[in-house]
PDB file of C-alpha atoms in Angstrom:
ATOM      1  CA  UNK I   1     -84.442  14.627 -38.013  1.00  0.00           C
ATOM      2  CA  UNK I   2     -83.269  12.242 -40.964  1.00  0.00           C
ATOM      3  CA  UNK I   3     -79.808   9.984 -40.548  1.00  0.00           C
ATOM      4  CA  UNK I   4     -77.245  10.155 -43.024  1.00  0.00           C
ATOM      5  CA  UNK I   5     -77.300   7.024 -45.140  1.00  0.00           C
ATOM      6  CA  UNK I   6     -73.775   7.899 -46.987  1.00  0.00           C
ATOM      7  CA  UNK I   7     -71.660  10.268 -44.705  1.00  0.00           C
ATOM      8  CA  UNK I   8     -69.586  12.724 -47.496  1.00  0.00           C
ATOM      9  CA  UNK I   9     -69.531  16.276 -46.637  1.00  0.00           C
ATOM     10  CA  UNK I  10     -68.336  17.110 -49.981  1.00  0.00           C
ATOM     11  CA  UNK I  11     -71.029  19.092 -52.331  1.00  0.00           C
ATOM     12  CA  UNK I  12     -71.528  18.318 -55.785  1.00  0.00           C
ATOM     13  CA  UNK I  13     -70.431  20.731 -58.564  1.00  0.00           C
ATOM     14  CA  UNK I  14     -72.322  22.564 -60.837  1.00  0.00           C
ATOM     15  CA  UNK I  15     -71.032  21.014 -63.874  1.00  0.00           C
ATOM     16  CA  UNK I  16     -71.491  17.544 -62.148  1.00  0.00           C
ATOM     17  CA  UNK I  17     -75.636  19.003 -61.383  1.00  0.00           C
ATOM     18  CA  UNK I  18     -75.890  20.134 -65.138  1.00  0.00           C
ATOM     19  CA  UNK I  19     -74.393  16.655 -66.305  1.00  0.00           C
ATOM     20  CA  UNK I  20     -76.510  14.493 -64.055  1.00  0.00           C
ATOM     21  CA  UNK I  21     -79.596  16.595 -65.676  1.00  0.00           C
ATOM     22  CA  UNK I  22     -78.971  16.554 -68.922  1.00  0.00           C
ATOM     23  CA  UNK I  23     -78.071  12.899 -68.674  1.00  0.00           C
ATOM     24  CA  UNK I  24     -74.523  13.090 -70.063  1.00  0.00           C
ATOM     25  CA  UNK I  25     -72.620  10.752 -67.087  1.00  0.00           C
ATOM     26  CA  UNK I  26     -71.811   7.352 -67.615  1.00  0.00           C
ATOM     27  CA  UNK I  27     -74.112   4.894 -65.179  1.00  0.00           C
ATOM     28  CA  UNK I  28     -71.250   4.672 -62.350  1.00  0.00           C
ATOM     29  CA  UNK I  29     -71.019   8.617 -61.844  1.00  0.00           C
ATOM     30  CA  UNK I  30     -74.699   8.594 -61.987  1.00  0.00           C
ATOM     31  CA  UNK I  31     -74.592   5.968 -59.551  1.00  0.00           C
ATOM     32  CA  UNK I  32     -72.058   8.077 -57.163  1.00  0.00           C
ATOM     33  CA  UNK I  33     -74.095  11.579 -57.681  1.00  0.00           C
ATOM     34  CA  UNK I  34     -77.189   9.895 -56.661  1.00  0.00           C
ATOM     35  CA  UNK I  35     -75.822   8.115 -53.234  1.00  0.00           C
ATOM     36  CA  UNK I  36     -75.200  11.796 -52.423  1.00  0.00           C
ATOM     37  CA  UNK I  37     -78.182  13.441 -53.597  1.00  0.00           C
ATOM     38  CA  UNK I  38     -79.954  10.946 -50.897  1.00  0.00           C
ATOM     39  CA  UNK I  39     -78.347  12.738 -48.027  1.00  0.00           C
ATOM     40  CA  UNK I  40     -77.738  15.661 -48.916  1.00  0.00           C
ATOM     41  CA  UNK I  41     -80.946  18.405 -49.386  1.00  0.00           C
ATOM     42  CA  UNK I  42     -78.591  21.564 -50.713  1.00  0.00           C
ATOM     43  CA  UNK I  43     -77.577  19.279 -53.871  1.00  0.00           C
ATOM     44  CA  UNK I  44     -81.292  18.182 -54.423  1.00  0.00           C
ATOM     45  CA  UNK I  45     -82.595  21.930 -54.265  1.00  0.00           C
ATOM     46  CA  UNK I  46     -79.732  22.664 -56.687  1.00  0.00           C
ATOM     47  CA  UNK I  47     -80.605  19.784 -59.157  1.00  0.00           C
ATOM     48  CA  UNK I  48     -84.202  20.359 -59.048  1.00  0.00           C
ATOM     49  CA  UNK I  49     -83.517  24.680 -59.581  1.00  0.00           C
ATOM     50  CA  UNK I  50     -82.292  23.859 -62.832  1.00  0.00           C
ATOM     51  CA  UNK I  51     -85.502  22.481 -64.321  1.00  0.00           C
ATOM     52  CA  UNK I  52     -86.597  26.259 -63.683  1.00  0.00           C
ATOM     53  CA  UNK I  53     -83.667  27.967 -65.252  1.00  0.00           C
ATOM     54  CA  UNK I  54     -82.229  27.985 -68.633  1.00  0.00           C
ATOM     55  CA  UNK I  55     -78.073  27.498 -68.401  1.00  0.00           C
ATOM     56  CA  UNK I  56     -77.464  30.148 -70.660  1.00  0.00           C
ATOM     57  CA  UNK I  57     -79.459  32.400 -67.823  1.00  0.00           C
ATOM     58  CA  UNK I  58     -77.772  30.685 -65.184  1.00  0.00           C
ATOM     59  CA  UNK I  59     -74.425  31.018 -66.572  1.00  0.00           C
ATOM     60  CA  UNK I  60     -74.906  34.802 -67.202  1.00  0.00           C
ATOM     61  CA  UNK I  61     -75.920  34.709 -63.042  1.00  0.00           C
ATOM     62  CA  UNK I  62     -72.599  32.813 -61.931  1.00  0.00           C
ATOM     63  CA  UNK I  63     -70.928  35.005 -63.590  1.00  0.00           C
ATOM     64  CA  UNK I  64     -72.178  37.911 -61.902  1.00  0.00           C
ATOM     65  CA  UNK I  65     -71.567  36.367 -58.581  1.00  0.00           C
ATOM     66  CA  UNK I  66     -67.788  35.421 -59.191  1.00  0.00           C
ATOM     67  CA  UNK I  67     -67.096  38.923 -59.975  1.00  0.00           C
ATOM     68  CA  UNK I  68     -68.769  40.163 -57.089  1.00  0.00           C
ATOM     69  CA  UNK I  69     -67.148  37.831 -54.388  1.00  0.00           C
ATOM     70  CA  UNK I  70     -63.303  37.847 -53.509  1.00  0.00           C
ATOM     71  CA  UNK I  71     -61.254  34.961 -52.481  1.00  0.00           C
ATOM     72  CA  UNK I  72     -61.207  34.206 -49.200  1.00  0.00           C
ATOM     73  CA  UNK I  73     -57.772  35.300 -47.574  1.00  0.00           C
ATOM     74  CA  UNK I  74     -56.997  33.674 -44.572  1.00  0.00           C
ATOM     75  CA  UNK I  75     -54.761  34.943 -41.710  1.00  0.00           C
ATOM     76  CA  UNK I  76     -53.052  32.568 -39.537  1.00  0.00           C
ATOM     77  CA  UNK I  77     -54.436  31.292 -36.733  1.00  0.00           C
ATOM     78  CA  UNK I  78     -53.154  32.778 -33.089  1.00  0.00           C
ATOM     79  CA  UNK I  79     -51.823  29.366 -32.450  1.00  0.00           C
ATOM     80  CA  UNK I  80     -49.524  29.421 -35.447  1.00  0.00           C
ATOM     81  CA  UNK I  81     -48.198  32.593 -34.518  1.00  0.00           C
ATOM     82  CA  UNK I  82     -47.463  31.811 -30.816  1.00  0.00           C
ATOM     83  CA  UNK I  83     -45.748  28.633 -32.026  1.00  0.00           C
ATOM     84  CA  UNK I  84     -43.520  30.164 -34.581  1.00  0.00           C
ATOM     85  CA  UNK I  85     -43.014  33.658 -31.996  1.00  0.00           C
ATOM     86  CA  UNK I  86     -41.442  30.515 -29.244  1.00  0.00           C
ATOM     87  CA  UNK I  87     -39.959  28.432 -31.833  1.00  0.00           C
ATOM     88  CA  UNK I  88     -38.145  32.064 -32.827  1.00  0.00           C
ATOM     89  CA  UNK I  89     -37.094  33.236 -29.542  1.00  0.00           C
ATOM     90  CA  UNK I  90     -35.720  29.544 -28.784  1.00  0.00           C
ATOM     91  CA  UNK I  91     -33.496  29.553 -31.844  1.00  0.00           C
ATOM     92  CA  UNK I  92     -32.256  32.857 -30.126  1.00  0.00           C
ATOM     93  CA  UNK I  93     -31.522  31.553 -26.650  1.00  0.00           C
ATOM     94  CA  UNK I  94     -30.062  28.694 -28.463  1.00  0.00           C
ATOM     95  CA  UNK I  95     -27.597  30.642 -30.633  1.00  0.00           C
ATOM     96  CA  UNK I  96     -27.555  33.268 -27.804  1.00  0.00           C
ATOM     97  CA  UNK I  97     -25.949  30.334 -25.399  1.00  0.00           C
ATOM     98  CA  UNK I  98     -23.519  29.031 -28.132  1.00  0.00           C
ATOM     99  CA  UNK I  99     -22.017  32.504 -29.261  1.00  0.00           C
ATOM    100  CA  UNK I 100     -21.728  33.376 -25.396  1.00  0.00           C
ATOM    101  CA  UNK I 101     -20.643  30.413 -23.403  1.00  0.00           C
ATOM    102  CA  UNK I 102     -19.068  28.215 -26.435  1.00  0.00           C
ATOM    103  CA  UNK I 103     -15.713  31.072 -26.970  1.00  0.00           C
ATOM    104  CA  UNK I 104     -15.404  30.733 -23.152  1.00  0.00           C
ATOM    105  CA  UNK I 105     -15.576  26.848 -22.597  1.00  0.00           C
ATOM    106  CA  UNK I 106     -13.125  26.563 -25.932  1.00  0.00           C
ATOM    107  CA  UNK I 107     -10.421  29.214 -23.433  1.00  0.00           C
ATOM    108  CA  UNK I 108     -10.748  26.853 -20.490  1.00  0.00           C
ATOM    109  CA  UNK I 109     -10.459  23.069 -22.052  1.00  0.00           C
ATOM    110  CA  UNK I 110      -7.087  24.057 -23.721  1.00  0.00           C
ATOM    111  CA  UNK I 111      -4.422  22.007 -22.383  1.00  0.00           C
ATOM    112  CA  UNK I 112      -1.706  24.188 -20.166  1.00  0.00           C
ATOM    113  CA  UNK I 113       1.075  24.072 -22.397  1.00  0.00           C
ATOM    114  CA  UNK I 114      -0.693  25.740 -24.912  1.00  0.00           C
ATOM    115  CA  UNK I 115      -1.897  28.057 -22.914  1.00  0.00           C
ATOM    116  CA  UNK I 116       1.571  28.733 -21.508  1.00  0.00           C
ATOM    117  CA  UNK I 117       2.865  28.829 -25.180  1.00  0.00           C
ATOM    118  CA  UNK I 118       0.720  32.058 -26.105  1.00  0.00           C
ATOM    119  CA  UNK I 119       1.507  34.052 -23.065  1.00  0.00           C
ATOM    120  CA  UNK I 120       4.036  36.894 -23.683  1.00  0.00           C
ATOM    121  CA  UNK I 121       7.561  35.904 -22.158  1.00  0.00           C
ATOM    122  CA  UNK I 122       8.302  37.807 -19.042  1.00  0.00           C
ATOM    123  CA  UNK I 123      11.356  39.848 -19.149  1.00  0.00           C
ATOM    124  CA  UNK I 124      13.908  40.665 -16.811  1.00  0.00           C
ATOM    125  CA  UNK I 125      12.746  42.481 -14.112  1.00  0.00           C
ATOM    126  CA  UNK I 126      10.614  45.465 -14.342  1.00  0.00           C
ATOM    127  CA  UNK I 127      11.999  49.143 -13.879  1.00  0.00           C
ATOM    128  CA  UNK I 128      11.785  51.166 -10.887  1.00  0.00           C
ATOM    129  CA  UNK I 129       9.803  54.116 -10.747  1.00  0.00           C
ATOM    130  CA  UNK I 130      11.716  57.155 -10.992  1.00  0.00           C
ATOM    131  CA  UNK I 131      12.718  58.103  -6.857  1.00  0.00           C
ATOM    132  CA  UNK I 132      11.776  61.451  -6.014  1.00  0.00           C
ATOM    133  CA  UNK I 133      14.247  63.438  -3.457  1.00  0.00           C
ATOM    134  CA  UNK I 134      11.468  64.657  -0.800  1.00  0.00           C
ATOM    135  CA  UNK I 135      10.379  61.323   0.442  1.00  0.00           C
ATOM    136  CA  UNK I 136      14.324  59.125   0.239  1.00  0.00           C
ATOM    137  CA  UNK I 137      17.009  60.213   2.786  1.00  0.00           C
ATOM    138  CA  UNK I 138      20.044  61.819   1.245  1.00  0.00           C
ATOM    139  CA  UNK I 139      22.488  59.439  -0.172  1.00  0.00           C
ATOM    140  CA  UNK I 140      25.377  60.367   2.122  1.00  0.00           C
ATOM    141  CA  UNK I 141      23.523  58.904   5.031  1.00  0.00           C
ATOM    142  CA  UNK I 142      23.202  55.628   3.684  1.00  0.00           C
ATOM    143  CA  UNK I 143      25.684  53.239   3.716  1.00  0.00           C
ATOM    144  CA  UNK I 144      27.556  52.239   1.021  1.00  0.00           C
ATOM    145  CA  UNK I 145      27.835  48.401   1.201  1.00  0.00           C
ATOM    146  CA  UNK I 146      25.745  46.031   3.180  1.00  0.00           C
ATOM    147  CA  UNK I 147      27.841  43.932   5.525  1.00  0.00           C
ATOM    148  CA  UNK I 148      26.910  40.385   4.494  1.00  0.00           C
ATOM    149  CA  UNK I 149      27.279  37.245   7.153  1.00  0.00           C
ATOM    150  CA  UNK I 150      27.120  33.615   6.813  1.00  0.00           C
ATOM    151  CA  UNK I 151      24.854  31.788   9.248  1.00  0.00           C
ATOM    152  CA  UNK I 152      27.202  29.168  10.969  1.00  0.00           C
ATOM    153  CA  UNK I 153      25.543  25.627  12.488  1.00  0.00           C
ATOM    154  CA  UNK I 154      26.471  24.530  15.343  1.00  0.00           C
ATOM    155  CA  UNK I 155      27.744  20.897  15.805  1.00  0.00           C
ATOM    156  CA  UNK I 156      26.225  18.050  17.541  1.00  0.00           C
ATOM    157  CA  UNK I 157      27.704  17.011  20.614  1.00  0.00           C
ATOM    158  CA  UNK I 158      29.725  13.914  20.373  1.00  0.00           C
ATOM    159  CA  UNK I 159      29.936  12.646  23.858  1.00  0.00           C
ATOM    160  CA  UNK I 160      28.320  12.608  27.257  1.00  0.00           C
ATOM    161  CA  UNK I 161      30.905  15.157  29.080  1.00  0.00           C
ATOM    162  CA  UNK I 162      30.006  18.279  25.869  1.00  0.00           C
ATOM    163  CA  UNK I 163      26.001  17.210  26.310  1.00  0.00           C
ATOM    164  CA  UNK I 164      26.314  17.856  30.034  1.00  0.00           C
ATOM    165  CA  UNK I 165      28.646  21.069  29.762  1.00  0.00           C
ATOM    166  CA  UNK I 166      25.914  22.217  27.022  1.00  0.00           C
ATOM    167  CA  UNK I 167      22.809  21.933  29.120  1.00  0.00           C
ATOM    168  CA  UNK I 168      22.245  24.528  31.625  1.00  0.00           C
ATOM    169  CA  UNK I 169      22.784  23.898  35.268  1.00  0.00           C
TER     170      UNK I 169
END
């Protein structure tokens, strides 16, 4: 197998081959095309084919081929679609976390004074529930006033006789 001398993966265009065949190129362009033709068998065969066909006939054939062929449409690769889906999922999860935890965290980080200012002020004791007569005793059996007693404190003994008298025998 023949090793390529010049590594050029680009093929020559039809116009470049035609200009080379007709001798319509500058010396530098002609040299570049000849370097390519050394390695590229496909372009060499195409150049040889120009000797066997008239340019008008070739143009007619190329026009027919262009009409029959459609431009290739390339679908995105599976890897690209997977990367896009992963990116959207990541954006969705981060957004949800910000919305869900962001609001709760903001409430917890406020100072206590700010939270107390926003709390409704407590009014007097709530009204008692209405009493039912079947669960409470009759009012005539209840005392009208409750006696108030004040607790008294015992005084500490001041001498030894009082201490001995206060101890049980």
